[in-house]
GROMACS .gro file of N, CA, C and O in nm:
model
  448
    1UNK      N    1   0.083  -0.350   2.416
    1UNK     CA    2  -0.053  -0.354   2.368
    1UNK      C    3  -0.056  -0.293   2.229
    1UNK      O    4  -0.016  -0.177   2.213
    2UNK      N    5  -0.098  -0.358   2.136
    2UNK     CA    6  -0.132  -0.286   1.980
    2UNK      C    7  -0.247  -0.239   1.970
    2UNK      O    8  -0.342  -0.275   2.040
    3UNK      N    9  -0.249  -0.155   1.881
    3UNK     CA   10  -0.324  -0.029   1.870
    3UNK      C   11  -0.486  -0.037   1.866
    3UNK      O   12  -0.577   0.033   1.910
    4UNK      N   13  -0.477  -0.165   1.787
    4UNK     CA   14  -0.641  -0.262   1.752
    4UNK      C   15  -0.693  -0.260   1.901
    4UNK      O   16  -0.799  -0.209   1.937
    5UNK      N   17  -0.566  -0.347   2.011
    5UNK     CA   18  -0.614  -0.345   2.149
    5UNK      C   19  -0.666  -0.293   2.206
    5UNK      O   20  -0.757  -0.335   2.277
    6UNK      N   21  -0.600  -0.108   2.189
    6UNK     CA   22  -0.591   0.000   2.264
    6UNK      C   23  -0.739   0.057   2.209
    6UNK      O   24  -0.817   0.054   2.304
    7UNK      N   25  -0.778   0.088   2.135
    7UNK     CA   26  -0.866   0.119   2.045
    7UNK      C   27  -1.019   0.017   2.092
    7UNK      O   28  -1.135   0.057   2.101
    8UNK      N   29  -0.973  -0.104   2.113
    8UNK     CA   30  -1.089  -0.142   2.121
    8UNK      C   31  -1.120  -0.147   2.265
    8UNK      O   32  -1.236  -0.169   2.299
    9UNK      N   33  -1.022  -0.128   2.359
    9UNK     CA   34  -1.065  -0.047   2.537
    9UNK      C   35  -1.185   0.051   2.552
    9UNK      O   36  -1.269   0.041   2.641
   10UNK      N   37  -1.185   0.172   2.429
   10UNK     CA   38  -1.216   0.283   2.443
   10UNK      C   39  -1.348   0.248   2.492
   10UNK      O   40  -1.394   0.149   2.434
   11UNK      N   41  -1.431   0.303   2.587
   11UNK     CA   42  -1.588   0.273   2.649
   11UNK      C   43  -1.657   0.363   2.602
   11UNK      O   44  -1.749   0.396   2.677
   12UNK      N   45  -1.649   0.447   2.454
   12UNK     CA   46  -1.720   0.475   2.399
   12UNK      C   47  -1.682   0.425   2.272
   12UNK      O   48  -1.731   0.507   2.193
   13UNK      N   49  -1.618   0.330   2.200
   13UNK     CA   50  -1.563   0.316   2.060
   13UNK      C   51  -1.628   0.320   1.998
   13UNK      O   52  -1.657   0.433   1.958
   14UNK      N   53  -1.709   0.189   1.935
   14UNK     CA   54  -1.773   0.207   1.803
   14UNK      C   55  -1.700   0.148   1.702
   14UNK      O   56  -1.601   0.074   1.709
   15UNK      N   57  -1.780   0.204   1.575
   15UNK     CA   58  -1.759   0.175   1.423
   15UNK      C   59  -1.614   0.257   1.405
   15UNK      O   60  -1.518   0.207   1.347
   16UNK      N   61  -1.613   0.409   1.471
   16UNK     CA   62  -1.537   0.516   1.483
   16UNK      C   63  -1.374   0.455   1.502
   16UNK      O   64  -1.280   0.487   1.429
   17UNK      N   65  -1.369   0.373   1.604
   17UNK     CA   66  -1.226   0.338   1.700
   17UNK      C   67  -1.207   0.204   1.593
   17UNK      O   68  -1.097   0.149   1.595
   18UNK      N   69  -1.302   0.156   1.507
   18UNK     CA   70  -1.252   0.019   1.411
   18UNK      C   71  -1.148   0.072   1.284
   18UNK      O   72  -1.052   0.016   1.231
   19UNK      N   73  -1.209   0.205   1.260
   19UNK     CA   74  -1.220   0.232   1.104
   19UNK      C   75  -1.079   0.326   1.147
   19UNK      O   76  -1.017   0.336   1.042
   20UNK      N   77  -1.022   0.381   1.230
   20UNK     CA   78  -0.906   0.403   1.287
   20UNK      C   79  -0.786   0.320   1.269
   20UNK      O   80  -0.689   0.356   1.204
   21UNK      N   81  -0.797   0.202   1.331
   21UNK     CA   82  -0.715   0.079   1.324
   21UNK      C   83  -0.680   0.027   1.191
   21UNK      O   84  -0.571  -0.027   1.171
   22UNK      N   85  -0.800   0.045   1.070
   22UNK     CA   86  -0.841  -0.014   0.959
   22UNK      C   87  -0.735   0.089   0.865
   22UNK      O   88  -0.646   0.057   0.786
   23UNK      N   89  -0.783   0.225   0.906
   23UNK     CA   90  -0.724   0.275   0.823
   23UNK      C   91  -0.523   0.343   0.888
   23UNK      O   92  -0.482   0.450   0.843
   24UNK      N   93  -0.461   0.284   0.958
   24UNK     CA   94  -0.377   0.267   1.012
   24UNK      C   95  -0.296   0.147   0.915
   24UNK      O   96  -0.191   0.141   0.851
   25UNK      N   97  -0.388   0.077   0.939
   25UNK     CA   98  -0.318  -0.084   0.897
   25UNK      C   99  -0.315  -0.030   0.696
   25UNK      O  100  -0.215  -0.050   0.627
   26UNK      N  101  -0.417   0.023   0.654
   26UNK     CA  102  -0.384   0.061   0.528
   26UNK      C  103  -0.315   0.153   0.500
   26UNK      O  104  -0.278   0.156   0.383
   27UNK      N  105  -0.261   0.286   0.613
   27UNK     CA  106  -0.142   0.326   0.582
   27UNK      C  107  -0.009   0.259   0.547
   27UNK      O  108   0.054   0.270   0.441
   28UNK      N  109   0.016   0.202   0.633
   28UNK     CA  110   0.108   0.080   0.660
   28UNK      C  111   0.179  -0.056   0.577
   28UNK      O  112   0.289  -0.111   0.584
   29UNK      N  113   0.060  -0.077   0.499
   29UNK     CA  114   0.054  -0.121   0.363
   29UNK      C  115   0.074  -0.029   0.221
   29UNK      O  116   0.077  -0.092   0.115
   30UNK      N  117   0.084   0.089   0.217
   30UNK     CA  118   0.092   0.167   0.099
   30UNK      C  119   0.241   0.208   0.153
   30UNK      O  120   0.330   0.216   0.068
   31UNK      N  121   0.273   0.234   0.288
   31UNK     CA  122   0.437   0.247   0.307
   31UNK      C  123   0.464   0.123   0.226
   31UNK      O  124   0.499   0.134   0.108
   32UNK      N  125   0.444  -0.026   0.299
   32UNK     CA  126   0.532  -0.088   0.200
   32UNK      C  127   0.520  -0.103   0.058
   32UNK      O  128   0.620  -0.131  -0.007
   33UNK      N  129   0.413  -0.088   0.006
   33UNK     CA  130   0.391  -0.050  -0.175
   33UNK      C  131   0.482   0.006  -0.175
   33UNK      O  132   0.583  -0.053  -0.211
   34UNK      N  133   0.494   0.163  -0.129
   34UNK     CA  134   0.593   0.280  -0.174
   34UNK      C  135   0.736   0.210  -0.156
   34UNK      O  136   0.820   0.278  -0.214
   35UNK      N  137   0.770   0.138  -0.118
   35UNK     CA  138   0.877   0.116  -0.052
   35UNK      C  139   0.913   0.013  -0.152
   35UNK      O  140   1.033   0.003  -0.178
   36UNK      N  141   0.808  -0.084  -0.227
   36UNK     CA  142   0.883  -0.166  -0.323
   36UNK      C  143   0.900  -0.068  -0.457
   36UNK      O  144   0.955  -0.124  -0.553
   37UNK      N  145   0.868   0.044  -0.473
   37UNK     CA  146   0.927   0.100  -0.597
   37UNK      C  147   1.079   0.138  -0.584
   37UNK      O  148   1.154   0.109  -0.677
   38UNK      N  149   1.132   0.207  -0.461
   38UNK     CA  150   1.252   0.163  -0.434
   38UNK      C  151   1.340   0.015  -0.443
   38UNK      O  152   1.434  -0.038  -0.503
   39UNK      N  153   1.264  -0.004  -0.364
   39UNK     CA  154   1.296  -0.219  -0.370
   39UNK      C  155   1.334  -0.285  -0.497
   39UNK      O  156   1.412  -0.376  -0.527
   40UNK      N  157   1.239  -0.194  -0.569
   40UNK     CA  158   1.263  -0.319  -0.668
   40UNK      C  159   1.361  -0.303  -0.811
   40UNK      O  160   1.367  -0.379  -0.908
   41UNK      N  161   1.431  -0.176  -0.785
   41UNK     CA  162   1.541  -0.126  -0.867
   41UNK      C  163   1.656  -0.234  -0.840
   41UNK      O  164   1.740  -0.244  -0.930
   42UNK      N  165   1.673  -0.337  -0.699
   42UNK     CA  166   1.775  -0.436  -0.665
   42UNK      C  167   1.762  -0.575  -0.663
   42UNK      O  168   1.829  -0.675  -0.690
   43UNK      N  169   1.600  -0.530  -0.600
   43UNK     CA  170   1.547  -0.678  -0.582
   43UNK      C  171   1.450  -0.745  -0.645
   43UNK      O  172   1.356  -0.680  -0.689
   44UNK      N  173   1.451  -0.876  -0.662
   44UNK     CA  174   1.333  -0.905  -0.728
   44UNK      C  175   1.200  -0.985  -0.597
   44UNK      O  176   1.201  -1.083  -0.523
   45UNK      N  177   1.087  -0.856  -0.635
   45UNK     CA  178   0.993  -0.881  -0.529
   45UNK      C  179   0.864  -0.927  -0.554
   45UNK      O  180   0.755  -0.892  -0.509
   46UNK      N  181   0.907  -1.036  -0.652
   46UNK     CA  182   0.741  -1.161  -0.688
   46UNK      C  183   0.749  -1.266  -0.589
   46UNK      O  184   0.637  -1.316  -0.582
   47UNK      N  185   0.802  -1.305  -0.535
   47UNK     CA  186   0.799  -1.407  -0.393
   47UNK      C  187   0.776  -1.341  -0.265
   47UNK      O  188   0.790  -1.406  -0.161
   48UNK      N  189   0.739  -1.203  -0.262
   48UNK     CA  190   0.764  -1.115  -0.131
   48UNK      C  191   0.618  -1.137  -0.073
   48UNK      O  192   0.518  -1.077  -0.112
   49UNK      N  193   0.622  -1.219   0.012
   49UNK     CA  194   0.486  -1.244   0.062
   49UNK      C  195   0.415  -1.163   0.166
   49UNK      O  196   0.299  -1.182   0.204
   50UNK      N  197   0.516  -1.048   0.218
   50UNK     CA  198   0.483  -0.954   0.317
   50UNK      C  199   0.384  -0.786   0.168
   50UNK      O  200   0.272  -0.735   0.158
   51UNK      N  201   0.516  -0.774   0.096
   51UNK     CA  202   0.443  -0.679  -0.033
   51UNK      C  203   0.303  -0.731  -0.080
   51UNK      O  204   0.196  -0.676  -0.103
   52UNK      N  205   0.344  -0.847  -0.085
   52UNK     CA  206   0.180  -0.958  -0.188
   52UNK      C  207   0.084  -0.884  -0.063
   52UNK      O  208   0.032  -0.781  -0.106
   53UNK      N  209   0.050  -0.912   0.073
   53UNK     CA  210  -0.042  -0.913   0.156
   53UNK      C  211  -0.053  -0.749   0.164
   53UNK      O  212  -0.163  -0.710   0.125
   54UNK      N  213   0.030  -0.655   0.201
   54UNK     CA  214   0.023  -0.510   0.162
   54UNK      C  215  -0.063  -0.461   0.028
   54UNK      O  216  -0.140  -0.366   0.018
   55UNK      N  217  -0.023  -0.557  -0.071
   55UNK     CA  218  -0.090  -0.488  -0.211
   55UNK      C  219  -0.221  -0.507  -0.223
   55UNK      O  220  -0.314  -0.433  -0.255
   56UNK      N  221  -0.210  -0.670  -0.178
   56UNK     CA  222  -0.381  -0.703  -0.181
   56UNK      C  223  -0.460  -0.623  -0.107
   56UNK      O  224  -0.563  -0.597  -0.169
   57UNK      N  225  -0.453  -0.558   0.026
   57UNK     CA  226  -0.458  -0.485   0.121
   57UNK      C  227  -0.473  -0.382   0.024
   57UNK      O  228  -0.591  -0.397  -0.007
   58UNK      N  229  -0.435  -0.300  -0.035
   58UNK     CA  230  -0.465  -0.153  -0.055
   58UNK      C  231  -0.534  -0.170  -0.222
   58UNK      O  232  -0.624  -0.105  -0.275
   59UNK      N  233  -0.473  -0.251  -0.260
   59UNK     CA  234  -0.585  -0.283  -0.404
   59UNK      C  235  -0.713  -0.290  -0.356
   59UNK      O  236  -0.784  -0.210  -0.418
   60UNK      N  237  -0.795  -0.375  -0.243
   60UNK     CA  238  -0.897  -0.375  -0.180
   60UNK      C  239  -0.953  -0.264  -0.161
   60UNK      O  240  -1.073  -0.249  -0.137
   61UNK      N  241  -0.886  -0.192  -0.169
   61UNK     CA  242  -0.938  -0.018  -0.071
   61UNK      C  243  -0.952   0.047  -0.211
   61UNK      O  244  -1.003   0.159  -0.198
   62UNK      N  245  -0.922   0.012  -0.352
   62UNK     CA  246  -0.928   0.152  -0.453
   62UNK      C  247  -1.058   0.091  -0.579
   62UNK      O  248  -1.079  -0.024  -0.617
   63UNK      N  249  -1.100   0.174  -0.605
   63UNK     CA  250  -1.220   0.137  -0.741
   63UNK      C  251  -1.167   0.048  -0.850
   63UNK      O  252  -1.233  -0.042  -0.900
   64UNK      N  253  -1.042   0.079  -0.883
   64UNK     CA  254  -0.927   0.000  -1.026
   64UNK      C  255  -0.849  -0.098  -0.910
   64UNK      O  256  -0.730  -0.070  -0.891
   65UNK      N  257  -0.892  -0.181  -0.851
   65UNK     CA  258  -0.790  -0.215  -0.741
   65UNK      C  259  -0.748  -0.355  -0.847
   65UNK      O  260  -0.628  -0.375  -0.862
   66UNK      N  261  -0.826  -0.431  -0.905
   66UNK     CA  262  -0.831  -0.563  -0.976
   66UNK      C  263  -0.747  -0.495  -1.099
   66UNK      O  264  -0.652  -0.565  -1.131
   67UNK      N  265  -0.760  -0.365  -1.182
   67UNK     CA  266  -0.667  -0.393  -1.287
   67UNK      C  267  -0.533  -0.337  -1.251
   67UNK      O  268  -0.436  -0.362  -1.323
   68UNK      N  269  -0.519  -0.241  -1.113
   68UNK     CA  270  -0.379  -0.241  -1.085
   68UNK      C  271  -0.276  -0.349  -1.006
   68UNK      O  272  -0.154  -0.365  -0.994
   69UNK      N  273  -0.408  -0.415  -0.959
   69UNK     CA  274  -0.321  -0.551  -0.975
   69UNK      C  275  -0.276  -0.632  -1.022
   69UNK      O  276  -0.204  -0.713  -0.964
   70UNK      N  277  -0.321  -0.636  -1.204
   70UNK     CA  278  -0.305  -0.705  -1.303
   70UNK      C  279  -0.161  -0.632  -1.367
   70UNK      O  280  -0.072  -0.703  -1.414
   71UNK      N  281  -0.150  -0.478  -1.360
   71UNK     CA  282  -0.049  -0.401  -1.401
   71UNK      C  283   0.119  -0.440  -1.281
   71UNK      O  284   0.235  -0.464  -1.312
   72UNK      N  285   0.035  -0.425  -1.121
   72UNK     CA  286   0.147  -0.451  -1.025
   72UNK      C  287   0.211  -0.611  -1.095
   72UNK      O  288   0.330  -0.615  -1.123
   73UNK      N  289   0.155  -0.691  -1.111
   73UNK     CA  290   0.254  -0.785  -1.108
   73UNK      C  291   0.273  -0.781  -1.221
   73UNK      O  292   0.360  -0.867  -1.233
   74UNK      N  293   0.245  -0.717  -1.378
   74UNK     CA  294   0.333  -0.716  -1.488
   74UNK      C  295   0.431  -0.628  -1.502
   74UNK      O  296   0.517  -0.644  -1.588
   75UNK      N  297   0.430  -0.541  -1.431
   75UNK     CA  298   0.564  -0.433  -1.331
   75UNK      C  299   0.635  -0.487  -1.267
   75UNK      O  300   0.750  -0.446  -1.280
   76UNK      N  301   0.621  -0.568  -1.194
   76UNK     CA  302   0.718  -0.696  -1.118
   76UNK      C  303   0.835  -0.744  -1.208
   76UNK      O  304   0.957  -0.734  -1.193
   77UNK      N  305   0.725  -0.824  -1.346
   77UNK     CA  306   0.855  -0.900  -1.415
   77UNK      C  307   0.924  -0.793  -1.501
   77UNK      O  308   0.980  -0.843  -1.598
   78UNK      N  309   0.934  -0.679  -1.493
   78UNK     CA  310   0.967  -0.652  -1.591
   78UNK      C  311   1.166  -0.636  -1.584
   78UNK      O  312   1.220  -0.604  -1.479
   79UNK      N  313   1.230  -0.660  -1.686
   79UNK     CA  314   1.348  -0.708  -1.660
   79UNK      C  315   1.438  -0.597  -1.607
   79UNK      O  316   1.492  -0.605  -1.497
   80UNK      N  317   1.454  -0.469  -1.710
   80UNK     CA  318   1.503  -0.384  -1.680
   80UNK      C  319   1.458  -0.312  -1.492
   80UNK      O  320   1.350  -0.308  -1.433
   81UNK      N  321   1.593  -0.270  -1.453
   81UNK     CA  322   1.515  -0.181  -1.366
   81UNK      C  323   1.471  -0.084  -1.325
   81UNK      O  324   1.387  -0.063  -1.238
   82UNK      N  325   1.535  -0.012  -1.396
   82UNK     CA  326   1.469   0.167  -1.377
   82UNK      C  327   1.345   0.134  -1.440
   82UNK      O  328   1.258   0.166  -1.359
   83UNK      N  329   1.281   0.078  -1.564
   83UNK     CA  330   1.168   0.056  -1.602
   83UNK      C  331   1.080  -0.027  -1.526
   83UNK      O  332   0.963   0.008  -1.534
   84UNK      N  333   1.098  -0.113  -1.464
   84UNK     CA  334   1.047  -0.196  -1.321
   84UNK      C  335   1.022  -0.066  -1.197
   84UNK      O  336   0.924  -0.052  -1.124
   85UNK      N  337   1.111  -0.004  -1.203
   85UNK     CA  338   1.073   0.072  -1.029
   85UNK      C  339   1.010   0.187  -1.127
   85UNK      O  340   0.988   0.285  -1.056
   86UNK      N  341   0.990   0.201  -1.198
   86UNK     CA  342   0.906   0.349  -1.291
   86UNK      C  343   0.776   0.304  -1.261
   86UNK      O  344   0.698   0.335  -1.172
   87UNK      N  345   0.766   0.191  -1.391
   87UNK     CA  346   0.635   0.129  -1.376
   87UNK      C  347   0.574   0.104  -1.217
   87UNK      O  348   0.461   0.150  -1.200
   88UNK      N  349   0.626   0.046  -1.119
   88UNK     CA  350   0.526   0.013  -0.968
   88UNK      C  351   0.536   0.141  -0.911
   88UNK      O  352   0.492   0.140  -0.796
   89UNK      N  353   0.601   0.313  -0.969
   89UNK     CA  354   0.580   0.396  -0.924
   89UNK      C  355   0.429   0.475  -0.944
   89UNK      O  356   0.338   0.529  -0.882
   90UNK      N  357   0.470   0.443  -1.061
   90UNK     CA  358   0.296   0.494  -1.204
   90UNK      C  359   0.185   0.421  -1.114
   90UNK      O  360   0.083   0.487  -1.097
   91UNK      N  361   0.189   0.305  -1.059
   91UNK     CA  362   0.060   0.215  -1.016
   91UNK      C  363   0.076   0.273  -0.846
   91UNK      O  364  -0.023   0.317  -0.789
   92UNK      N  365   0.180   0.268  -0.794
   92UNK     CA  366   0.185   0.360  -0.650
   92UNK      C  367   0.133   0.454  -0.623
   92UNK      O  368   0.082   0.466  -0.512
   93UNK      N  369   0.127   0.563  -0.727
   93UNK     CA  370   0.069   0.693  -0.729
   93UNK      C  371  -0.087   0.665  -0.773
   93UNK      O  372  -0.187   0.724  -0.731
   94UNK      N  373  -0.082   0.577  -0.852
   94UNK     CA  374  -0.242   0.515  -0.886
   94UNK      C  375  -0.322   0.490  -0.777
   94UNK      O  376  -0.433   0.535  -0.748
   95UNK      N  377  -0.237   0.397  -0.712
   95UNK     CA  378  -0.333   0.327  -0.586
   95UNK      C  379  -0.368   0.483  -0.483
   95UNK      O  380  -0.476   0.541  -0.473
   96UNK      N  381  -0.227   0.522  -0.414
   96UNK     CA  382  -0.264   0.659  -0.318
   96UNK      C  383  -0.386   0.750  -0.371
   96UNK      O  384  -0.484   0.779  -0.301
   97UNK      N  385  -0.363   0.795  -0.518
   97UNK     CA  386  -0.472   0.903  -0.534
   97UNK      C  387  -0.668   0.850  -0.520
   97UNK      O  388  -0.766   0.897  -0.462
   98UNK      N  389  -0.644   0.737  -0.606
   98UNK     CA  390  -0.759   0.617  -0.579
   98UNK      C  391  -0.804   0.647  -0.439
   98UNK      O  392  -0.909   0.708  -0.419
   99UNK      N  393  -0.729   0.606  -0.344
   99UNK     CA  394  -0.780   0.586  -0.188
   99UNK      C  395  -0.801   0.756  -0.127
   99UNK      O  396  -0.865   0.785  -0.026
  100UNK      N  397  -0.738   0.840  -0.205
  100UNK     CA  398  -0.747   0.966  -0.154
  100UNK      C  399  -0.688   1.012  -0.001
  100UNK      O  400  -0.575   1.000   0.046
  101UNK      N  401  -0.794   1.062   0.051
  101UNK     CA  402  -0.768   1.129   0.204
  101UNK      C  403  -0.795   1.063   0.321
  101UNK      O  404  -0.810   1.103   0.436
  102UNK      N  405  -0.800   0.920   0.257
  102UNK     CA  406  -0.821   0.841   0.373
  102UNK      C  407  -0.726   0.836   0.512
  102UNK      O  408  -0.759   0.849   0.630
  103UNK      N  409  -0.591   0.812   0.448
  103UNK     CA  410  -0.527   0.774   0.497
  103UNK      C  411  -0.425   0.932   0.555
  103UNK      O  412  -0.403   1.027   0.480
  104UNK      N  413  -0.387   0.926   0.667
  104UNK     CA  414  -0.326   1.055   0.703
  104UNK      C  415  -0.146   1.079   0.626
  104UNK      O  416  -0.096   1.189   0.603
  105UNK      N  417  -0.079   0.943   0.600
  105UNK     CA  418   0.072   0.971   0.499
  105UNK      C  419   0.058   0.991   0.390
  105UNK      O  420   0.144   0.924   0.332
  106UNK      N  421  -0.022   1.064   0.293
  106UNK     CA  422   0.002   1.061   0.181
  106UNK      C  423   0.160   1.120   0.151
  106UNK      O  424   0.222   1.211   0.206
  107UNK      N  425   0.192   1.039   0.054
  107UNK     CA  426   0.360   1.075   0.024
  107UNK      C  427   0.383   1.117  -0.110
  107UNK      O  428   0.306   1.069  -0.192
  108UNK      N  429   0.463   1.188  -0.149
  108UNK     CA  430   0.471   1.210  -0.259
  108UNK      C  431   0.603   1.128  -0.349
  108UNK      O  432   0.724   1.136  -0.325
  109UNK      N  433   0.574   1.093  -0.396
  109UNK     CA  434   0.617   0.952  -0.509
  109UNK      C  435   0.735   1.036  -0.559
  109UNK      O  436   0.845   0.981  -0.555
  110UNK      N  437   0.727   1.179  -0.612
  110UNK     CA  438   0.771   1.179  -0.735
  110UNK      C  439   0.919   1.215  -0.635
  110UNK      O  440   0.975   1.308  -0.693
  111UNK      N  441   0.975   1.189  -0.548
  111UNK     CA  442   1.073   1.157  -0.497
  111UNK      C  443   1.177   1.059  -0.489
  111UNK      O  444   1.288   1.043  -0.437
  112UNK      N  445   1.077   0.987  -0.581
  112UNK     CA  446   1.175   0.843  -0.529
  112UNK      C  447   1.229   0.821  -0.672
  112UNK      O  448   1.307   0.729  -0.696
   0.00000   0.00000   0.00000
């Protein structure tokens, strides 16, 4: 049973047991953001249609979500790669602080 499932059993849920799930699923999506700044020091991740649906996903959730999405995919092409995984780090840390305390993983970037 997934969690949406489990959550929506509860016989008192609500708005409460949605916004749980919601903000679960947007943790989940900023793991994989975080995860293409690693990624993308090897790989090239403009066809990654699982990252694309993650980004759109958490761009949705921040105030600058439309121009860090304009920045995420000019960070994409960029050729070099330490300057590629720098740059989608700069917009990683953008998006997390944006969304704030929503989400219970905040991670700290400057690790990677």
């Amino acid at each position: 049973m997934d969690r949406k499932q489990q959550l929506g059993n509860v016989s008192f849920g609500g708005a409460w047991s949605e916004q749980i799930a919601a903000d679960e699923a947007l943790e989940r999506a900023l793991q994989l953001v975080d995860g293409a700044v690693i990624d993308a020091v090897t790989d090239d991740l403009r066809e990654d249609p699982e990252l694309e649906a993650a980004f759109t996903l958490v761009a949705s959730q921040h105030p600058k979500g439309r121009l860090l999405a304009t920045a995420w995919a000019k960070g994409l092409r960029i050729g070099n790669p330490g300057l590629r995984s720098a740059e989608l780090q700069r917009i990683a840390k953008a998006l997390r602080s944006g969304i704030g305390d929503r989400v219970r993983g905040a991670h700290d970037l400057s690790t990677f």
